[in-house]
Coordinates of C-alpha atoms and ligand atoms in Angstrom, one line a residue:
M1 CA 58.0 76.2 102.0
Q2 CA 60.0 73.4 103.5
Y3 CA 63.1 75.3 104.7
R4 CA 62.4 78.7 106.2
F5 CA 65.2 80.8 107.5
P6 CA 65.1 83.7 110.0
E7 CA 64.0 87.0 108.5
S8 CA 67.3 88.6 109.5
F9 CA 69.3 85.9 107.8
W10 CA 72.3 87.3 105.7
W11 CA 72.0 86.2 102.1
G12 CA 74.9 87.2 99.8
S13 CA 78.3 86.3 98.5
A14 CA 82.0 86.9 99.2
S15 CA 84.9 88.1 97.2
S16 CA 88.2 89.8 97.8
A17 CA 90.2 92.8 96.5
P18 CA 93.0 90.9 94.9
Q19 CA 90.7 88.4 93.2
A20 CA 88.2 90.8 91.8
E21 CA 89.3 94.5 91.7
G22 CA 91.9 94.2 88.9
A23 CA 93.8 97.5 88.3
S24 CA 96.4 95.8 90.5
L25 CA 99.1 98.3 89.6
Q26 CA 96.9 101.3 88.9
G27 CA 95.2 104.0 91.0
G28 CA 98.3 104.3 93.1
K29 CA 98.3 100.7 94.3
A30 CA 101.6 99.1 95.0
P31 CA 102.4 95.5 94.2
T32 CA 101.6 92.6 96.5
I33 CA 103.4 89.3 96.7
W34 CA 101.1 88.1 94.0
D35 CA 102.2 90.7 91.5
H36 CA 105.8 89.9 92.3
W37 CA 105.4 86.1 92.2
F38 CA 103.6 86.3 88.9
A39 CA 106.4 88.5 87.5
I40 CA 109.1 86.1 88.4
E41 CA 107.3 82.7 87.9
P42 CA 104.4 83.1 85.6
N43 CA 104.4 79.4 84.9
R44 CA 103.1 78.7 88.4
F45 CA 99.8 80.2 87.3
H46 CA 97.1 78.5 85.2
Q47 CA 97.5 79.5 81.6
Q48 CA 99.9 82.1 82.9
V49 CA 97.1 84.5 83.9
G50 CA 98.2 86.8 86.7
P51 CA 96.6 89.2 89.2
A52 CA 96.9 92.4 87.2
E53 CA 93.4 92.6 85.8
T54 CA 91.2 90.0 87.6
S55 CA 87.5 90.8 87.5
T56 CA 87.5 94.6 86.9
F57 CA 85.5 95.4 90.0
Y58 CA 87.6 98.5 90.5
K59 CA 86.1 99.8 87.3
Y60 CA 82.6 98.2 87.2
F61 CA 81.7 98.1 90.9
R62 CA 78.5 100.1 90.4
D63 CA 77.2 97.6 87.8
D64 CA 78.3 94.7 89.9
I65 CA 76.5 96.0 93.0
G66 CA 73.4 96.6 90.8
L67 CA 73.5 92.9 89.9
M68 CA 74.0 91.9 93.5
A69 CA 70.8 93.8 94.4
E70 CA 69.1 92.0 91.4
I71 CA 69.9 88.6 92.8
G72 CA 68.7 89.3 96.3
H73 CA 71.8 90.2 98.2
N74 CA 71.3 91.8 101.6
S75 CA 75.0 91.6 102.4
F76 CA 78.3 91.2 100.6
R77 CA 81.8 90.7 101.7
T78 CA 84.9 92.0 100.1
S79 CA 88.3 93.2 101.3
I80 CA 90.2 96.4 101.5
S81 CA 93.6 96.0 99.8
W82 CA 96.3 97.1 102.1
A83 CA 98.7 97.8 99.2
R84 CA 96.0 100.0 97.6
L85 CA 95.2 102.0 100.7
L86 CA 98.7 102.3 102.0
P87 CA 101.1 101.6 99.1
A88 CA 104.2 101.7 101.3
G89 CA 102.5 99.4 103.8
Q90 CA 102.4 102.2 106.2
G91 CA 102.1 106.0 106.2
E92 CA 99.6 108.3 104.5
P93 CA 96.6 106.7 102.8
N94 CA 96.4 106.9 99.0
A95 CA 93.6 109.4 98.2
E96 CA 92.4 107.6 95.1
A97 CA 92.0 104.4 97.2
V98 CA 90.1 106.2 99.9
S99 CA 87.6 107.6 97.4
F100 CA 87.2 104.2 95.6
Y101 CA 86.4 102.4 98.9
Q102 CA 84.1 105.3 100.0
D103 CA 82.2 105.1 96.7
M104 CA 82.0 101.3 96.8
L105 CA 80.6 101.3 100.3
D106 CA 78.1 104.1 99.5
E107 CA 76.9 102.2 96.5
L108 CA 76.4 99.0 98.6
L109 CA 74.5 101.0 101.3
A110 CA 72.4 102.8 98.7
R111 CA 71.3 99.4 97.3
G112 CA 70.4 98.1 100.8
I113 CA 73.4 95.7 100.9
T114 CA 75.3 95.5 104.2
P115 CA 79.0 95.6 103.6
F116 CA 81.2 93.0 105.4
I117 CA 84.8 94.2 105.2
N118 CA 87.8 92.0 105.6
L119 CA 91.3 93.4 106.0
F120 CA 93.7 90.7 104.7
H121 CA 93.0 88.2 102.0
F122 CA 96.4 86.6 101.3
D123 CA 97.6 89.9 99.8
M124 CA 100.7 90.9 101.6
P125 CA 102.1 94.2 100.2
L126 CA 105.5 93.5 98.6
A127 CA 107.1 96.3 100.6
M128 CA 106.0 94.4 103.8
Q129 CA 107.2 91.0 102.5
E130 CA 110.5 92.5 101.7
I131 CA 111.1 93.2 105.4
G132 CA 110.0 89.7 106.4
G133 CA 106.2 89.6 106.1
W134 CA 104.5 88.0 109.1
E135 CA 107.8 86.8 110.4
N136 CA 108.6 90.4 111.4
R137 CA 106.7 92.0 114.3
E138 CA 107.2 95.4 112.6
V139 CA 104.8 94.2 109.9
V140 CA 102.4 93.1 112.6
D141 CA 102.4 96.7 113.9
A142 CA 102.1 98.1 110.4
Y143 CA 99.0 95.9 109.9
A144 CA 97.5 97.1 113.1
D145 CA 98.0 100.7 111.9
F146 CA 96.4 99.8 108.6
A147 CA 93.5 98.3 110.4
A148 CA 93.1 101.4 112.6
T149 CA 93.2 103.6 109.5
C150 CA 90.4 101.5 107.9
F151 CA 88.3 101.8 111.1
R152 CA 88.8 105.6 111.1
L153 CA 88.1 106.1 107.4
F154 CA 85.3 103.7 106.9
G155 CA 83.9 102.8 110.3
G156 CA 80.9 105.1 109.8
K157 CA 79.8 102.9 106.9
V158 CA 81.0 99.4 107.9
K159 CA 79.7 97.6 111.0
H160 CA 81.0 94.1 110.2
W161 CA 84.8 93.9 110.2
F162 CA 87.0 90.9 109.7
T163 CA 90.7 90.9 110.5
F164 CA 91.7 88.0 108.3
N165 CA 90.3 85.6 105.7
E166 CA 91.6 82.0 106.2
P167 CA 94.8 83.0 108.0
I168 CA 96.1 79.5 107.9
V169 CA 96.3 79.5 104.1
P170 CA 99.3 81.8 103.7
V171 CA 101.0 79.7 106.4
E172 CA 100.4 76.5 104.5
G173 CA 100.9 78.0 101.1
G174 CA 103.9 80.2 101.8
Y175 CA 105.8 78.3 104.5
L176 CA 104.8 74.6 104.3
Y177 CA 103.4 73.3 101.0
D178 CA 104.8 75.6 98.3
F179 CA 101.6 77.1 96.8
H180 CA 102.0 80.7 97.8
Y181 CA 105.0 83.1 97.7
P182 CA 107.6 83.1 99.4
N183 CA 107.6 79.3 98.8
V184 CA 109.4 78.4 102.0
V185 CA 109.2 74.9 103.6
D186 CA 110.0 75.3 107.2
F187 CA 107.6 74.5 110.1
R188 CA 109.2 76.8 112.7
R189 CA 108.9 79.8 110.3
A190 CA 105.3 78.7 109.5
A191 CA 104.5 78.6 113.2
T192 CA 106.0 82.1 113.6
V193 CA 103.8 83.4 110.7
A194 CA 100.7 81.7 112.2
Y195 CA 101.4 83.1 115.7
N196 CA 102.2 86.6 114.5
T197 CA 99.1 86.6 112.4
M198 CA 97.0 86.0 115.5
I199 CA 98.9 88.7 117.3
A200 CA 98.1 91.0 114.4
H201 CA 94.5 89.9 114.6
A202 CA 94.4 90.7 118.4
K203 CA 96.0 94.1 117.9
A204 CA 93.4 95.0 115.2
V205 CA 90.6 94.0 117.6
Q206 CA 92.2 96.0 120.3
A207 CA 92.4 99.1 118.0
Y208 CA 88.8 98.7 117.0
R209 CA 87.6 98.6 120.6
Q210 CA 89.9 101.4 121.7
L211 CA 88.6 103.6 118.9
G212 CA 85.1 102.9 120.1
G213 CA 84.0 101.0 117.0
D214 CA 80.2 100.5 117.2
G215 CA 80.0 97.4 115.1
Q216 CA 81.3 93.9 115.3
I217 CA 84.7 92.6 114.6
G218 CA 85.7 89.0 113.8
I219 CA 87.8 86.7 111.7
I220 CA 87.0 84.3 108.9
L221 CA 88.4 80.8 109.2
N222 CA 88.3 77.8 106.9
L223 CA 87.2 75.0 109.1
T224 CA 87.7 71.5 107.8
P225 CA 86.2 68.9 110.1
S226 CA 88.6 66.0 110.6
Y227 CA 87.0 62.6 110.2
P228 CA 88.9 59.4 111.2
R229 CA 88.8 56.4 108.8
S230 CA 87.5 54.2 111.7
Q231 CA 87.0 54.2 115.4
N232 CA 90.4 52.5 115.8
P233 CA 92.3 54.5 118.5
A234 CA 95.2 55.1 116.1
D235 CA 92.8 56.6 113.5
L236 CA 91.0 58.6 116.2
K237 CA 94.3 60.0 117.3
A238 CA 95.3 60.9 113.7
A239 CA 92.0 62.9 113.3
H240 CA 92.5 64.6 116.6
I241 CA 96.0 65.8 115.8
A242 CA 94.9 66.9 112.3
D243 CA 92.1 68.9 114.0
L244 CA 94.6 70.6 116.3
F245 CA 96.9 71.6 113.5
F246 CA 94.3 72.7 110.9
N247 CA 91.3 74.0 112.9
R248 CA 92.0 74.6 116.5
S249 CA 95.3 76.4 115.8
F250 CA 93.3 79.4 114.8
L251 CA 89.8 78.7 116.1
D252 CA 90.9 78.5 119.8
P253 CA 92.8 81.7 119.9
A254 CA 90.1 83.5 117.9
V255 CA 87.1 82.3 120.1
R256 CA 88.7 81.3 123.4
G257 CA 91.6 83.7 123.4
E258 CA 94.3 81.1 123.8
F259 CA 96.1 78.4 121.8
P260 CA 95.2 74.8 122.6
A261 CA 97.6 73.5 125.3
E262 CA 97.9 70.2 123.5
L263 CA 99.1 71.8 120.3
V264 CA 101.6 73.9 122.2
A265 CA 102.9 70.8 124.0
L266 CA 103.3 68.9 120.7
L267 CA 105.2 71.7 119.1
R268 CA 107.4 72.1 122.2
E269 CA 108.2 68.4 122.0
Y270 CA 109.4 68.8 118.4
D271 CA 111.1 72.1 119.1
Q272 CA 108.9 74.0 116.7
L273 CA 107.4 76.8 118.9
P274 CA 107.6 80.4 117.7
A275 CA 109.0 83.2 119.9
C276 CA 106.5 85.0 122.1
E277 CA 106.8 88.4 123.7
P278 CA 105.7 89.6 127.1
G279 CA 102.1 90.9 126.9
D280 CA 101.1 88.5 124.0
K281 CA 99.0 86.3 126.3
A282 CA 96.9 89.1 127.6
L283 CA 96.5 90.6 124.1
L284 CA 95.3 87.3 122.7
A285 CA 92.9 86.8 125.6
A286 CA 91.4 90.2 124.8
G287 CA 91.2 89.5 121.1
K288 CA 88.2 87.2 121.2
V289 CA 85.9 87.8 118.3
D290 CA 82.3 89.1 118.3
L291 CA 81.5 87.2 115.1
L292 CA 83.1 84.2 113.3
G293 CA 83.0 83.6 109.6
V294 CA 83.1 80.0 108.6
N295 CA 84.4 79.0 105.2
Y296 CA 83.5 75.4 104.4
Y297 CA 84.3 73.6 101.3
Q298 CA 85.5 70.1 102.2
P299 CA 86.1 67.7 105.0
R300 CA 89.5 66.3 105.9
R301 CA 89.5 62.5 106.2
V302 CA 92.5 60.9 107.8
K303 CA 93.9 57.6 109.1
A304 CA 96.9 56.5 111.2
R305 CA 100.2 56.6 109.3
L306 CA 101.2 53.4 107.6
N307 CA 104.9 54.1 107.3
A308 CA 107.4 55.6 109.7
V309 CA 108.4 59.2 109.2
N310 CA 111.8 60.0 107.7
P311 CA 113.2 62.0 110.5
A312 CA 115.5 63.9 108.1
S313 CA 112.5 65.2 106.2
P314 CA 111.1 68.7 107.1
F315 CA 108.7 68.6 110.0
I316 CA 105.1 68.9 108.8
P317 CA 101.6 68.0 110.2
E318 CA 101.5 64.9 108.0
W319 CA 104.2 63.4 110.3
F320 CA 101.1 62.4 112.4
F321 CA 98.6 61.1 109.9
D322 CA 97.9 60.0 106.4
Y323 CA 95.1 61.3 104.2
Y324 CA 92.2 58.8 103.7
E325 CA 90.2 58.6 100.5
M326 CA 86.8 57.3 101.6
P327 CA 85.4 54.8 99.1
G328 CA 82.3 56.2 97.4
R329 CA 83.0 59.8 98.5
K330 CA 81.2 62.5 96.4
M331 CA 83.7 64.7 94.5
N332 CA 83.9 68.0 92.8
P333 CA 86.4 66.7 90.2
H334 CA 87.3 70.1 88.9
R335 CA 88.7 71.3 92.2
G336 CA 89.5 67.8 93.5
W337 CA 87.6 68.5 96.7
E338 CA 85.2 66.1 98.4
I339 CA 81.6 67.4 98.7
Y340 CA 80.2 66.4 102.1
E341 CA 77.3 68.6 103.0
K342 CA 76.9 67.3 106.6
G343 CA 80.3 68.8 107.4
I344 CA 78.7 72.2 107.6
Y345 CA 76.3 70.9 110.3
D346 CA 79.2 69.2 112.2
I347 CA 81.1 72.5 112.3
L348 CA 78.1 74.5 113.5
T349 CA 77.2 72.0 116.3
D350 CA 80.9 71.9 117.3
L351 CA 80.8 75.7 117.7
R352 CA 77.6 75.5 119.6
D353 CA 78.8 72.8 122.0
N354 CA 82.5 73.7 122.4
Y355 CA 82.8 77.3 121.5
G356 CA 80.0 79.0 123.5
N357 CA 77.7 79.0 120.5
V358 CA 79.7 82.0 119.2
P359 CA 77.6 84.1 116.7
C360 CA 78.8 82.9 113.2
F361 CA 77.8 82.7 109.6
I362 CA 78.8 80.7 106.6
S363 CA 81.2 83.2 105.0
E364 CA 82.2 81.0 102.1
N365 CA 80.9 77.8 100.5
G366 CA 80.8 77.1 96.8
M367 CA 81.7 75.0 93.9
G368 CA 84.4 75.8 91.3
V369 CA 83.7 74.3 87.9
E370 CA 86.1 74.1 84.9
G371 CA 84.8 74.6 81.4
E372 CA 81.5 76.0 82.6
E373 CA 80.7 77.4 79.1
K374 CA 79.6 73.9 78.2
F375 CA 76.6 74.5 80.3
L376 CA 75.6 77.5 78.3
G377 CA 71.9 77.2 77.5
T378 CA 70.2 78.3 74.3
N379 CA 69.2 81.5 76.1
G380 CA 72.8 82.4 76.5
Q381 CA 72.7 81.7 80.3
I382 CA 74.8 79.2 82.2
Q383 CA 72.5 76.4 83.5
D384 CA 74.4 75.6 86.6
D385 CA 71.9 73.2 88.2
Y386 CA 74.9 71.5 90.0
R387 CA 75.6 74.7 91.9
I388 CA 71.9 75.1 92.9
E389 CA 72.0 71.6 94.2
F390 CA 75.3 72.2 96.0
I391 CA 74.0 75.3 97.7
R392 CA 70.6 73.8 98.5
D393 CA 72.0 70.6 100.0
H394 CA 74.3 72.6 102.3
L395 CA 71.5 75.0 103.3
I396 CA 69.4 72.0 104.4
W397 CA 72.1 71.2 106.9
V398 CA 72.4 74.8 108.0
H399 CA 68.7 74.8 108.5
K400 CA 68.9 71.7 110.7
A401 CA 71.7 73.3 112.7
L402 CA 69.5 76.4 113.2
Q403 CA 66.6 74.3 114.4
E404 CA 68.9 72.7 116.9
G405 CA 70.0 76.1 118.4
C406 CA 73.2 77.0 116.5
Q407 CA 73.8 80.7 116.0
C408 CA 74.4 80.8 112.3
L409 CA 73.3 84.2 111.0
G410 CA 73.8 83.9 107.3
Y411 CA 75.1 82.2 104.2
H412 CA 77.5 83.8 101.6
L413 CA 78.4 81.9 98.5
W414 CA 81.9 82.0 97.1
T415 CA 81.6 84.1 94.9
F416 CA 79.6 86.9 93.3
V417 CA 81.1 87.2 89.8
D418 CA 83.6 84.6 88.6
N419 CA 87.0 85.7 89.9
W420 CA 90.7 84.9 89.8
S421 CA 91.6 81.9 91.9
W422 CA 95.2 82.5 92.8
S423 CA 97.4 80.0 91.0
N424 CA 94.3 78.4 89.4
A425 CA 93.6 81.8 87.8
Y426 CA 90.3 81.5 85.9
K427 CA 90.4 77.7 85.6
N428 CA 87.4 77.1 87.9
R429 CA 84.4 79.3 87.9
Y430 CA 82.5 79.9 91.2
G431 CA 80.2 82.9 90.6
F432 CA 76.5 83.6 90.6
V433 CA 77.5 85.7 87.6
R434 CA 79.4 84.6 84.6
L435 CA 82.3 86.8 83.5
D436 CA 83.2 86.7 79.8
L437 CA 87.0 87.1 80.0
G438 CA 87.2 88.5 76.4
T439 CA 84.5 91.2 76.6
G440 CA 84.2 91.7 80.4
E441 CA 80.4 91.1 80.0
R442 CA 78.6 89.9 83.1
R443 CA 75.6 87.6 82.9
I444 CA 73.6 86.1 85.8
K445 CA 73.7 82.4 85.9
K446 CA 70.7 80.2 86.7
S447 CA 72.0 79.8 90.3
G448 CA 71.9 83.6 90.7
E449 CA 68.2 83.7 89.8
W450 CA 67.5 80.8 92.0
F451 CA 69.3 82.5 94.9
A452 CA 67.4 85.7 94.4
D453 CA 64.2 83.8 94.8
V454 CA 65.4 82.0 98.0
S455 CA 66.6 85.2 99.5
R456 CA 63.3 87.1 98.8
R457 CA 61.2 84.2 100.1
G458 CA 63.5 83.6 103.0
G459 CA 63.9 79.9 102.2
F460 CA 62.9 77.2 99.7
Ligands
BGP501 C1 89.1 80.1 99.8 C2 89.5 81.5 99.6 C3 89.1 82.2 98.4 C4 88.7 81.4 97.2 C5 88.1 80.0 97.6 C6 88.1 79.0 96.4 O1 90.1 79.4 100.3 O2 89.2 82.3 100.7 O3 90.0 83.2 98.2 O4 89.7 81.4 96.3 O5 88.8 79.4 98.6 O6 89.3 78.3 96.3 P1 90.2 78.3 95.0 O7 90.1 79.7 94.5 O8 91.5 77.9 95.4 O9 89.5 77.3 94.1

């Protein structure tokens, strides 16, 4: 075997409640911003497929977990839906939701699969958005109560908790670039959402520790290494600022317990700082994670801006850089994302060198492919050799990072069974398992079989 991984390495995949459970308005669950946005603007979703049914995990979780065991999972991440557990956003838990999550966790444990549970995956309960979402500190407190409720109800079964998945995405999508509800474009409001999200994170961490949680609590961040076009000082500066906005804005408070001073100074200069409250600084300082999830899909390549900024246009990070398309870059044309395997190594070594080698794992990595049925083999199985190659080539860099002392504890693919990708709906398929949207049938892809083998042998 050329690439051997530690015996304790986490092999598995990641998913989320809104993208896989389905039954979005059933079982006592209240609508989220996704149900609402789809109801008012269905045209914003690929083929007008909304969040109501997604991948029927709510109904078929036992079968799905059986398949996870079959393809060598020793761990699996999903989320608890806030709007399912607490339909009003706060108050008494919904009994049907409690039994669903208990059963799901028991099933995972019975199959020897360690549950990794995340508490927010872009799915703001509509009732909470109606009072301002993350712009309102009452929602921050309601979230902290929701988190504490989860720790109390499920803490006996769950020892790996995550407060947020990719908290920057609702900021970008909802308040800067118009790809999530509420489709606002306003940097100061975006900064408030980002800031309050980290306060919510810190309050959840505090609650976990106060309740005497005996596991680990962390956050999952999408880290996109910023590469400058050249070593020209203007290109270097562009990459540095992009890194501050898109990585360090969340990475520094999560791991170091404070926002980067340079970012704060920049936002102050442009009058974009959010409002803080007394006590926030200490709260953030105490909210450092035990474990960091790293989602890695693509690098960010930037260059110095060519043109002057229109000062009347809304303030956005792109005031400080232009995107750079590197000639010859390798692309996943379906998602429009560059494939750059070494990026995963650059992240891990950065965490080792600049973030105290915080314990981490690859919590998402994967390849969405459109029209995957054209790779259906004569045996009726999807022959996704491109996905095998994608995973293998990333794992080779993870392996190198491990040999060089990085504390990367596992690798989770996005995703287990093909699931609903927000406004892309079912356009791109990511799963180890194919979902037939017509019949609901699941079928393990070639990559799933390959992964089972890698996980069982501990390498390849
Ligand atoms: C991450 C999210 C996932 C998932 C994945 C793939 O950003 O955490 O929810 O969707 O990306 O991206 P997409 O679904 O947009 O293709």
